[in-house]
Short mmCIF file of C-alpha atoms and ligand atoms in Angstrom, two decimals:
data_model
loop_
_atom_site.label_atom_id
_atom_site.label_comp_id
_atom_site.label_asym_id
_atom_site.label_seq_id
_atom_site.Cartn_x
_atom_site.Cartn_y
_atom_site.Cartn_z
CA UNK A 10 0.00 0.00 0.00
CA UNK A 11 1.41 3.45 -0.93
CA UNK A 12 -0.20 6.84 0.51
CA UNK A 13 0.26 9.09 -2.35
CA UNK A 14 1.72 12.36 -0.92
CA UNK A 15 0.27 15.31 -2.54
CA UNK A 16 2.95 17.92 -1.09
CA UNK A 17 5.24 16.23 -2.59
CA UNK A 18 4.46 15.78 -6.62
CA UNK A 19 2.67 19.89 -5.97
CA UNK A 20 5.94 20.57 -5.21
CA UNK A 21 7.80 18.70 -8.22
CA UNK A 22 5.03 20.38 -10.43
CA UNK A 23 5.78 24.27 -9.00
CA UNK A 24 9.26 23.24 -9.71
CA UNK A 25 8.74 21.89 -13.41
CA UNK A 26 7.05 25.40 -14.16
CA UNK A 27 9.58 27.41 -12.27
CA UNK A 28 12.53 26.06 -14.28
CA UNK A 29 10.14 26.85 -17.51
CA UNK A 30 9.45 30.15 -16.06
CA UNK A 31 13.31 30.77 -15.75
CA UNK A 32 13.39 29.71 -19.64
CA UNK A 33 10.79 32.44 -20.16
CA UNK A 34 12.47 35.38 -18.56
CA UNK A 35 15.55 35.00 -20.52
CA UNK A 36 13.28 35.54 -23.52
CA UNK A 37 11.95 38.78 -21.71
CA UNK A 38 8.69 37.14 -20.92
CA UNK A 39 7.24 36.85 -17.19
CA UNK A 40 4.06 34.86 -16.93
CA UNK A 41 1.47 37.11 -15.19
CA UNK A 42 -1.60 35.88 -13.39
CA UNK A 43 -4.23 38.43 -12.20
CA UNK A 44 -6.02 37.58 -8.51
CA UNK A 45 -9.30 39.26 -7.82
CA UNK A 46 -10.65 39.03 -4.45
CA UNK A 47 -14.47 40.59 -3.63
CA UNK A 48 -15.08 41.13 0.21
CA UNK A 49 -13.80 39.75 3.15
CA UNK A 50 -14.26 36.11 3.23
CA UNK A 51 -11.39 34.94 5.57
CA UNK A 52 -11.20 31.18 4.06
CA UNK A 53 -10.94 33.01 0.38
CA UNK A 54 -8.54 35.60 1.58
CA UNK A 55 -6.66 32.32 2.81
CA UNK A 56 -7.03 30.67 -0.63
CA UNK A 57 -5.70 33.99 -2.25
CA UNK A 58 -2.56 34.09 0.01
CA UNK A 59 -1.52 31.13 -0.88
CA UNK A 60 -2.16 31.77 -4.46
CA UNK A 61 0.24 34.56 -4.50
CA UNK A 62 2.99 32.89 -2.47
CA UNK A 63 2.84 30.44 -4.75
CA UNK A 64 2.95 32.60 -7.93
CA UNK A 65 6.09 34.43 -6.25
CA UNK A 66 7.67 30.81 -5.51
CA UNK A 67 7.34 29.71 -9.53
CA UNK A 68 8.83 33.57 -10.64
CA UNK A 69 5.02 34.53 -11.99
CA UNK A 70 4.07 37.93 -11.48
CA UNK A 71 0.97 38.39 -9.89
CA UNK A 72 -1.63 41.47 -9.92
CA UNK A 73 -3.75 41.92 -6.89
CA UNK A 74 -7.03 43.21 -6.62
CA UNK A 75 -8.68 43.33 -3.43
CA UNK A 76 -12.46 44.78 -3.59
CA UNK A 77 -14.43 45.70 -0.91
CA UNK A 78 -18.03 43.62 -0.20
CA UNK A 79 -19.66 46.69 -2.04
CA UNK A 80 -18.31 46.66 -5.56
CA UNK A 81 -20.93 46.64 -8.08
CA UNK A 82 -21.70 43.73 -10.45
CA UNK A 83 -20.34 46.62 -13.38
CA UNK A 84 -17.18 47.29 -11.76
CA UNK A 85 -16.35 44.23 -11.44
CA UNK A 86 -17.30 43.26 -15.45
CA UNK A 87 -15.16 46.41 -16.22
CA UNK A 88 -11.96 45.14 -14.07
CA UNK A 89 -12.19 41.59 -16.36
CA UNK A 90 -12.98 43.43 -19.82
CA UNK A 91 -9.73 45.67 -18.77
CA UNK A 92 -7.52 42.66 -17.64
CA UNK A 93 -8.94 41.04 -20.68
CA UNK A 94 -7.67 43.57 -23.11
CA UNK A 95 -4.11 43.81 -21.39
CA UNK A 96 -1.50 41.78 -22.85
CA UNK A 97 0.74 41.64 -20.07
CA UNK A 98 -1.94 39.83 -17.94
CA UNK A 99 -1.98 35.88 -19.13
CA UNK A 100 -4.21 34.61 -16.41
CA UNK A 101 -7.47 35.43 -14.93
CA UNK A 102 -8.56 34.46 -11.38
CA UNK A 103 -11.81 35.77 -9.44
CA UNK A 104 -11.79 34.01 -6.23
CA UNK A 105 -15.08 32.25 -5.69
CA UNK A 106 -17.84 32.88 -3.74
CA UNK A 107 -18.60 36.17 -4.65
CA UNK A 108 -21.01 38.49 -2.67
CA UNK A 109 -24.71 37.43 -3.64
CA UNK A 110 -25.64 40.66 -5.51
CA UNK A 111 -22.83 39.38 -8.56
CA UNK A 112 -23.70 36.95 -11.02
CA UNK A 113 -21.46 34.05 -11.01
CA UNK A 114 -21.98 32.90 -14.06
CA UNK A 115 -22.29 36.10 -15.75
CA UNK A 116 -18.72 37.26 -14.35
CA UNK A 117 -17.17 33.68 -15.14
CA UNK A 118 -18.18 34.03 -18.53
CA UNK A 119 -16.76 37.05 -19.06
CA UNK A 120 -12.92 35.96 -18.40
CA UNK A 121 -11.12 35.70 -21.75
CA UNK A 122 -11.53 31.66 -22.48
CA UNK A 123 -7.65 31.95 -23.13
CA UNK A 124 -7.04 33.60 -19.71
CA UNK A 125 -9.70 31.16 -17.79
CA UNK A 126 -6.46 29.64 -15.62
CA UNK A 127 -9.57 28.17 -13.19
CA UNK A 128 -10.86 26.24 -16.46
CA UNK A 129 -14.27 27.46 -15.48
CA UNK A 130 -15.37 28.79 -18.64
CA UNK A 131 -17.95 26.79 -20.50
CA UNK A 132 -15.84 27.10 -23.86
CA UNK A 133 -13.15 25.56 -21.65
CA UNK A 134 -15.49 22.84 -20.33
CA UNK A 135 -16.74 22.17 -23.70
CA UNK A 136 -13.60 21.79 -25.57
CA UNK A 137 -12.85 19.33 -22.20
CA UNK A 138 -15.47 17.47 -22.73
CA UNK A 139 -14.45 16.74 -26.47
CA UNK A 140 -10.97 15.27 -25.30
CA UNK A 141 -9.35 18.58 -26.56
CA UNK A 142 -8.55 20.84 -23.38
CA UNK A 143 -6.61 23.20 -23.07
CA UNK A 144 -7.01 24.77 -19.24
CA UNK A 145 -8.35 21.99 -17.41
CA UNK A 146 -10.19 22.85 -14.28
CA UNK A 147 -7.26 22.64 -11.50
CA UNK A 148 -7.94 19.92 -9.06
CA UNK A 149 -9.63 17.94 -11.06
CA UNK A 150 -6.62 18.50 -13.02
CA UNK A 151 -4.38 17.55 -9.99
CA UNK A 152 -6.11 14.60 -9.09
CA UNK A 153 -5.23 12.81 -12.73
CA UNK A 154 -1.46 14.16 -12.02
CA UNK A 155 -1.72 12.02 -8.79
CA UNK A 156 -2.86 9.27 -10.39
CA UNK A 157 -0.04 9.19 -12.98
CA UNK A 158 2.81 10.31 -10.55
CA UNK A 159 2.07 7.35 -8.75
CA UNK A 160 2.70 4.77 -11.62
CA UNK A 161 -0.47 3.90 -12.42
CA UNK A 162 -2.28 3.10 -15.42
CA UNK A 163 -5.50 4.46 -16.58
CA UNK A 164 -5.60 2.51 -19.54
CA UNK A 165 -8.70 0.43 -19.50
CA UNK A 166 -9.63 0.49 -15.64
CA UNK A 167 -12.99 0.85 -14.03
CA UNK A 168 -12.79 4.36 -12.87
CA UNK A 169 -15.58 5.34 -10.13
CA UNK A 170 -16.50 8.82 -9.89
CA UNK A 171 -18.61 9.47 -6.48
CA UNK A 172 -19.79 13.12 -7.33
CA UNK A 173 -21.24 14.84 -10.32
CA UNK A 174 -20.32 18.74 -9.77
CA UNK A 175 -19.20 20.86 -12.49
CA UNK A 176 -16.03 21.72 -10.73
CA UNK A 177 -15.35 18.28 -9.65
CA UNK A 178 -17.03 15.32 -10.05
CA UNK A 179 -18.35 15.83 -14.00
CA UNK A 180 -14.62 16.77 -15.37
CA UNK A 181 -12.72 14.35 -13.13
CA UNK A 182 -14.61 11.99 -14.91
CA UNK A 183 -13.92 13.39 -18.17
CA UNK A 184 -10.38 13.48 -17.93
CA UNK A 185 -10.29 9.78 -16.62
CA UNK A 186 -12.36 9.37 -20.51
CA UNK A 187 -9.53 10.93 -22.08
CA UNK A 188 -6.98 8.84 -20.49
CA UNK A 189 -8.60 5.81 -21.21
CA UNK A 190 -10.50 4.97 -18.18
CA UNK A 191 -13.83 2.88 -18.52
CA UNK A 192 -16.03 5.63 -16.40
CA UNK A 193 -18.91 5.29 -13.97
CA UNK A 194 -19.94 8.85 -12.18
CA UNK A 195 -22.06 8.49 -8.99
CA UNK A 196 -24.57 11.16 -7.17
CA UNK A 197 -26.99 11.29 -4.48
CA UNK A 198 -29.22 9.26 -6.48
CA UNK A 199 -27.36 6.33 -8.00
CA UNK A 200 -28.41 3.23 -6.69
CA UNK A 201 -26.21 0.15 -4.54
CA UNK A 202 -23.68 2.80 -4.61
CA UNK A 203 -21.40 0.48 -2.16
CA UNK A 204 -21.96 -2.32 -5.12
CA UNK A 205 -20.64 0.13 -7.55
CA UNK A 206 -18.33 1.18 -5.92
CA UNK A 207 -16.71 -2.31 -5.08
CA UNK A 208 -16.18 -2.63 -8.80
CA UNK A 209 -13.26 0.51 -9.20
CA UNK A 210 -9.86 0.10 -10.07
CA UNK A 211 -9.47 3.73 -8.76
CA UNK A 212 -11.98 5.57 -7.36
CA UNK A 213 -12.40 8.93 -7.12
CA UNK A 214 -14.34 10.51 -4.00
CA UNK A 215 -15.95 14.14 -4.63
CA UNK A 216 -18.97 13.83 -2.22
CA UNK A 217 -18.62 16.57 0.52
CA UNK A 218 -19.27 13.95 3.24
CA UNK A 219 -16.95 13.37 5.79
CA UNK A 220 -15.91 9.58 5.78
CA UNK A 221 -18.76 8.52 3.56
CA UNK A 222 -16.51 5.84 1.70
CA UNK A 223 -15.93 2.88 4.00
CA UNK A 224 -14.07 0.04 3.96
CA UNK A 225 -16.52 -2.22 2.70
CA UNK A 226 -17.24 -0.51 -0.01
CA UNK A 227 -14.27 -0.99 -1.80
CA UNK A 228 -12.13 -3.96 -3.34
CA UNK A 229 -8.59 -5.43 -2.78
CA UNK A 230 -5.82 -3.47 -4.70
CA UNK A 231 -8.27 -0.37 -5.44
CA UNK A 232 -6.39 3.37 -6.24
CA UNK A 233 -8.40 5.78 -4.16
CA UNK A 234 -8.62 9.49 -4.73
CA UNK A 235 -9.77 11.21 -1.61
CA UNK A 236 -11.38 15.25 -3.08
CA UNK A 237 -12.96 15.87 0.23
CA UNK A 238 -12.10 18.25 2.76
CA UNK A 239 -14.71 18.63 5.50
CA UNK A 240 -14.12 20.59 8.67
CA UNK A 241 -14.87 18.08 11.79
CA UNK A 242 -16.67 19.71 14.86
CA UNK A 243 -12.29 19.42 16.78
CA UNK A 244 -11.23 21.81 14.25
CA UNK A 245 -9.49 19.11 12.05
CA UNK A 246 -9.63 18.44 8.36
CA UNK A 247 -11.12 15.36 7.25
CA UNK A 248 -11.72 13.25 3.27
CA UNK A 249 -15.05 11.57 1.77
CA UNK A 250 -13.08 8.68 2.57
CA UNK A 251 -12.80 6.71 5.85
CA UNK A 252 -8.98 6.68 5.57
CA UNK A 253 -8.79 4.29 8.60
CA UNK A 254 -11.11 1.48 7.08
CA UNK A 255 -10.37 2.14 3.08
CA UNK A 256 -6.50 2.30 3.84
CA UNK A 257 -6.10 -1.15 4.49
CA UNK A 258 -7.11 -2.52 1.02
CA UNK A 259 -5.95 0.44 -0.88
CA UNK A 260 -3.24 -0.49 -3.60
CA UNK A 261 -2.48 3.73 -3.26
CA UNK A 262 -4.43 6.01 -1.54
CA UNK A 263 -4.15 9.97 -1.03
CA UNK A 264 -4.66 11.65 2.13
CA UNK A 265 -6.47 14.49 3.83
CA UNK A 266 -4.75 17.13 4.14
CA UNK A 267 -1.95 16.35 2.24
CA UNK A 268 -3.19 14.86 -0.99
CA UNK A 269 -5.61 16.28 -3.62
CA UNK A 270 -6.00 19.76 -1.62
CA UNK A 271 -2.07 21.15 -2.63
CA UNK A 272 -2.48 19.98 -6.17
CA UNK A 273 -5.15 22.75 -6.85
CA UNK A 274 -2.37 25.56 -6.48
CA UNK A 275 0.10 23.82 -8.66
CA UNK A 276 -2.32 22.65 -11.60
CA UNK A 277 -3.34 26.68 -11.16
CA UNK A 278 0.41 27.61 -11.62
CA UNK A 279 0.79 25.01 -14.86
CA UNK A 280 -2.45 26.84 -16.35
CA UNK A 281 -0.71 29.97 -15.77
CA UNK A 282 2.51 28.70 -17.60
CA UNK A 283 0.14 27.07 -20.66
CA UNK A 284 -2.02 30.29 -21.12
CA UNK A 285 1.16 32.66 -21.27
CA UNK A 286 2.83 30.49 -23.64
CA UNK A 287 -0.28 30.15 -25.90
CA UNK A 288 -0.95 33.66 -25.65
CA UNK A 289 3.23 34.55 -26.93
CA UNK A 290 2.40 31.68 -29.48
CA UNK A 291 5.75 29.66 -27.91
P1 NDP B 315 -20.95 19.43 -4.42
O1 NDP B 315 -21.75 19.53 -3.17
O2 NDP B 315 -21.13 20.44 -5.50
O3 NDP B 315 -21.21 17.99 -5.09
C1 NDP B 315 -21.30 16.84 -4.30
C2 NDP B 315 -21.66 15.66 -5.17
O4 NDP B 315 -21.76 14.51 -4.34
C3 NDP B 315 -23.01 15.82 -5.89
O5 NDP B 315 -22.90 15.42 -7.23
C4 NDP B 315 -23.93 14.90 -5.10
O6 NDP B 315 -24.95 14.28 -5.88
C5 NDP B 315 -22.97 13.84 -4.62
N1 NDP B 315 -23.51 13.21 -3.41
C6 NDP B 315 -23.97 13.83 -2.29
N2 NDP B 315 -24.44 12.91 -1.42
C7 NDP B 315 -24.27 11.70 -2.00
C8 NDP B 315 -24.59 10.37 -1.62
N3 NDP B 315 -25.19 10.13 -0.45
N4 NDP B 315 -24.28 9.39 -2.48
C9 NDP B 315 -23.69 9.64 -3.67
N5 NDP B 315 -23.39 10.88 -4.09
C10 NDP B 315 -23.68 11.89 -3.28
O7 NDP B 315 -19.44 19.34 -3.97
P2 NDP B 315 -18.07 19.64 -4.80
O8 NDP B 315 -17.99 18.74 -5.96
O9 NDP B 315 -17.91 21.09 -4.96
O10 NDP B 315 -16.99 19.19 -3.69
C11 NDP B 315 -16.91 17.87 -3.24
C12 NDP B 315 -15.89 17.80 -2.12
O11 NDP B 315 -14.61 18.17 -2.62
C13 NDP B 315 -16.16 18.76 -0.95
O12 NDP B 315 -15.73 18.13 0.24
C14 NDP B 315 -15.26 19.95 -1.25
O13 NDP B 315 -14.88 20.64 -0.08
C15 NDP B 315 -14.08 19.26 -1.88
N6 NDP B 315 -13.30 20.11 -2.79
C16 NDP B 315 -11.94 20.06 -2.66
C17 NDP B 315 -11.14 20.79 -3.49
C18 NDP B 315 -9.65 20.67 -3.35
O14 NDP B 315 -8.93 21.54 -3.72
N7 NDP B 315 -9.14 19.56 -2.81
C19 NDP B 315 -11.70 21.70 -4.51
C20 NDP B 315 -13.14 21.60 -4.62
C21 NDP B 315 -13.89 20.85 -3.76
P3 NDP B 315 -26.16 15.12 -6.58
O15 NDP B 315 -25.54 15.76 -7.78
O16 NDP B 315 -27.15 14.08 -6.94
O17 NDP B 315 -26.63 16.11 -5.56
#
């Protein structure tokens, strides 16, 4: 059984784009990613810290914008449609969730498709879903990286999906299509889930309940992907998956924290990298 450690193949990926990044500045060209941050959500302005250290760790620039609660749905559309236009700025990033007067969707779909580093965009998600992307939606992004890094095949296995969100569960299961996986996705109302479930090669857990995938409902030798991350009532951080009881029969397994949840930042610093070299045509 190997735990798949997360921190470390983030950390080989920052690296692989910071020695590209070096390649870049000799050519005069910095990769430059664009944060916007609306209000004062403390777990966001956590999530936005650690974008920027990370940015300044792979040599991207990165532009700050820090909003108050109040910003108007129009100000906000203006900020994009200026980023949009400036070609210095490869990358576009609104931290999510905005105050309830914006649109989502409205202000997602205003990013630049080619500057959509979350992969968020439906033109992103389409050409995804036709095996031809481009910016892949980051951790479901990282958790195919973590699947590969760890030596295993995709090729032909029964790939189990728990989860059908657009920003998990539906393009994790797309990507595992593209790489050859035979695909099942799960939800809320899929029946004998545990039987399904006992049939993966590598599963993939994007449920949002804490320690919903137990032991028994797994096989011998299975690869499991752990997406969760559920705040328990002591303060700690825990998977969909009952590490204790799945752990045991797991051929690899990823933990939580420590496994899917650092590959986010480092599949957003790759889309960073791909975006500014499509956008120089390099
Ligand atoms: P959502 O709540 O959007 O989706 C949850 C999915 O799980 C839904 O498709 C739902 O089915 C399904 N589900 C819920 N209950 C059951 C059940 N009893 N049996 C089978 N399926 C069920 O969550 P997200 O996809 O946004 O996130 C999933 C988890 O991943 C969360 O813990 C979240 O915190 C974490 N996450 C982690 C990230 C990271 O960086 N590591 C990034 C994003 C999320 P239905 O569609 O029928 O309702």
């Amino acid at each position: 059984m190997a735990i798949i450690d997360g921190k470390q193949i983030s950390t080989d990926i920052k690296n692989e784009v910071k020695k590209e990044v070096i390649e870049l500045l000799d050519k005069g060209i910095q990769p430059c990613l664009a944060v916007i941050l609306v209000g004062e959500n403390p777990a966001s302005q956590v999530y936005v810290r650690n974008k920027k250290r990370a940015c300044e760790y792979c040599g991207i620039k990165s532009l700050s914008y820090e909003l108050p609660e109040s910003t108007s749905e129009e100000e906000l559309l203006a900020l994009i449609d200026s980023l949009n236009l400036d070609p210095d700025c490869n990358g576009i990033l609104v931290q999510l969730p905005l105050p309830k007067h914006i649109d989502e969707d409205k202000v997602l779909l205003r990013i630049k498709p080619e500057k959509d580093v979350d992969g968020f965009h439906p033109y992103n998600v389409g050409l995804l879903s036709i095996g031809k992307a481009q910016l892949k939606a980051c951790t479901p992004a990282g958790c195919i990286e973590l699947i590969k890094r760890s030596g295993v095949d995709i090729t032909g296995k029964k790939c189990v999906v728990v989860g059908r969100s657009n920003i998990v569960g539906k393009p994790v299961g797309m990507l595992l299509l593209a790489e050859n996986g035979t695909v099942i996705t799960c939800h809320s109302k899929t029946k004998d889930l545990a039987e399904v479930c006992r049939q993966a090669d590598i599963l993939v857990a994007a449920i949002g309940k804490p320690k919903f995938i137990t032991g028994d409902m797994v096989s011998d030798g299975v690869v499991v992907i752990d997406v969760g991350i559920n705040r328990m009532d002591d303060g700690k951080l825990c998977g969909d998956v009952d590490f204790e009881s799945v752990e045991p029969k797991a051929s690899h397994i990823t933990p939580v924290p420590g496994g899917v949840g650092p590959m986010t930042i480092a599949m957003l610093m790759q889309n960073c990298l791909i975006a500014c070299k499509k956008q120089k045509a390099m």
